[in-house]
Short mmCIF file of C-alpha atoms in Angstrom, two decimals:
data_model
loop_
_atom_site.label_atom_id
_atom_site.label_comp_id
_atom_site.label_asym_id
_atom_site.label_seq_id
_atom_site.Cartn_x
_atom_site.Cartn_y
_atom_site.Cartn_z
CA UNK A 1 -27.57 -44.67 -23.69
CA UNK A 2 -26.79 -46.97 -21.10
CA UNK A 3 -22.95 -46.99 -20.06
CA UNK A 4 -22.08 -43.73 -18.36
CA UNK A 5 -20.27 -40.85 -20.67
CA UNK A 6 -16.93 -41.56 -21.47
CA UNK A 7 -14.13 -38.92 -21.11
CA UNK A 8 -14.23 -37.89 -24.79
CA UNK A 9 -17.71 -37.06 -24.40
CA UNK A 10 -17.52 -34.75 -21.46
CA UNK A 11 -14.87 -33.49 -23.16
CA UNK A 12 -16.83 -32.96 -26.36
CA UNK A 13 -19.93 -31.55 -24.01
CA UNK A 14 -17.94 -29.08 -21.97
CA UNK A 15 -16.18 -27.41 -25.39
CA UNK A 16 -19.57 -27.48 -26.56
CA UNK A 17 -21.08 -25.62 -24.14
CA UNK A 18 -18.38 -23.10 -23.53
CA UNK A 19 -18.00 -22.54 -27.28
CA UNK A 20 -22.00 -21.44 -27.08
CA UNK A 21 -20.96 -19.13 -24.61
CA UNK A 22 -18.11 -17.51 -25.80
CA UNK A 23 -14.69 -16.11 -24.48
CA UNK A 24 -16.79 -13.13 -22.63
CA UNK A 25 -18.67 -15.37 -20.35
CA UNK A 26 -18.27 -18.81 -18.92
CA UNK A 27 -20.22 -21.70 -17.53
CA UNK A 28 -20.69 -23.90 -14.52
CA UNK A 29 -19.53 -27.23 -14.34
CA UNK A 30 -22.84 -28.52 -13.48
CA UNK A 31 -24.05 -27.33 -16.88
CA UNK A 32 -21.80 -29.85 -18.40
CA UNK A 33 -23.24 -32.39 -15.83
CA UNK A 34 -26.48 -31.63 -16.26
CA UNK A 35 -26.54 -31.68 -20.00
CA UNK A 36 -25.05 -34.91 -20.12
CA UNK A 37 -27.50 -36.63 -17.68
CA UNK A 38 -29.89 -35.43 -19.65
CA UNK A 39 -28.86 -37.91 -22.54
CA UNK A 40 -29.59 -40.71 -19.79
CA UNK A 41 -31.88 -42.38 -18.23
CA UNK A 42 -32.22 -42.73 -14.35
CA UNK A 43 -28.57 -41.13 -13.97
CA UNK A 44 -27.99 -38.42 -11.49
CA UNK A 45 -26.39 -35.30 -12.96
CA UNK A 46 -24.68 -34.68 -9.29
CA UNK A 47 -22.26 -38.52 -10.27
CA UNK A 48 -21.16 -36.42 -13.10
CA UNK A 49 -19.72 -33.78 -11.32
CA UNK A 50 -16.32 -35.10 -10.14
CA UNK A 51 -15.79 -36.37 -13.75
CA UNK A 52 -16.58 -32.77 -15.47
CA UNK A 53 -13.74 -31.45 -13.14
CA UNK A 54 -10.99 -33.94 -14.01
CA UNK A 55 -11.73 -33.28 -17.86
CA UNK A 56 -12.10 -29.76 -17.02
CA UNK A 57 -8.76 -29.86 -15.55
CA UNK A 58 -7.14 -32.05 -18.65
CA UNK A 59 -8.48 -29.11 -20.97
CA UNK A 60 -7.36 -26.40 -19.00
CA UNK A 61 -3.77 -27.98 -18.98
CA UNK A 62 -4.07 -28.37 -22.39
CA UNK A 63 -4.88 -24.59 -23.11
CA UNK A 64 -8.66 -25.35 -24.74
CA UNK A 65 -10.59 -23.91 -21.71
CA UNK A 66 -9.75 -21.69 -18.28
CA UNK A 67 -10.90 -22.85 -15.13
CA UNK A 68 -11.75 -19.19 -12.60
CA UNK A 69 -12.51 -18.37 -9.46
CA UNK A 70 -14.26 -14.61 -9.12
CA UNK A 71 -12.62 -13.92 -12.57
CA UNK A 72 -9.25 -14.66 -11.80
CA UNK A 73 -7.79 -18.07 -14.05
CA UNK A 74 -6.98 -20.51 -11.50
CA UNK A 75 -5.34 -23.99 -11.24
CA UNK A 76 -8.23 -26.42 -11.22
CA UNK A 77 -6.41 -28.59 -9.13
CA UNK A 78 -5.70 -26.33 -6.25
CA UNK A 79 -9.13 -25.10 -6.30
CA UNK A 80 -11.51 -25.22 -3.53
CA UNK A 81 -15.47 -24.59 -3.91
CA UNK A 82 -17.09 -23.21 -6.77
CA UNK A 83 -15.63 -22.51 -10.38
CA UNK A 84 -16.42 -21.48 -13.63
CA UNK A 85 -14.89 -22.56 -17.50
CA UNK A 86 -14.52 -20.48 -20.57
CA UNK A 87 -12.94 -21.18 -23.81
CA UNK A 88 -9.79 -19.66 -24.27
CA UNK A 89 -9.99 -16.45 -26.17
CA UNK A 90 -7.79 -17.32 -29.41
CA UNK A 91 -7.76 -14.10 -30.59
CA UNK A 92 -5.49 -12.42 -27.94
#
């Protein structure tokens, strides 16, 4: 691939991942990064980072994923320094 990963994609990667998971447990957004540099070559997981967090955030507003912080479900937005995503339990 040569153009960088469009928002679908991360999109697409991040539900991916986080499906894998499951609702119990959740991942790091630098999974998502890292699994989508790997589909590259000569791009830097660490560019990807800013761009898994605004689609993080676009998913979490629209009720697919949760972003936390030391298991509490916070507003990506607002947060500061390391979080984590899960899918959204559908069965509560």
């Amino acid at each position: 691939m040569t153009s960088p990963p469009t928002t679908d994609e991360i999109a697409e990667r991040i539900l991916e991942l986080c499906q894998q998971r499951g609702p119990e447990k959740s991942i790091c957004p630098s999974e998502a990064a890292r699994s989508l540099a790997s589909d590259y070559v000569d791009l830097d997981w660490r560019c990807l980072m800013e761009p898994v967090r605004q689609v993080a955030g676009l998913l979490a507003k629209a009720g697919r994923i949760e972003a936390c912080q030391k298991g509490r479900v916070i507003d990506i937005e607002q947060a500061k320094g390391a979080i984590r995503l899960r899918i959204v339990d559908k069965r509560n």
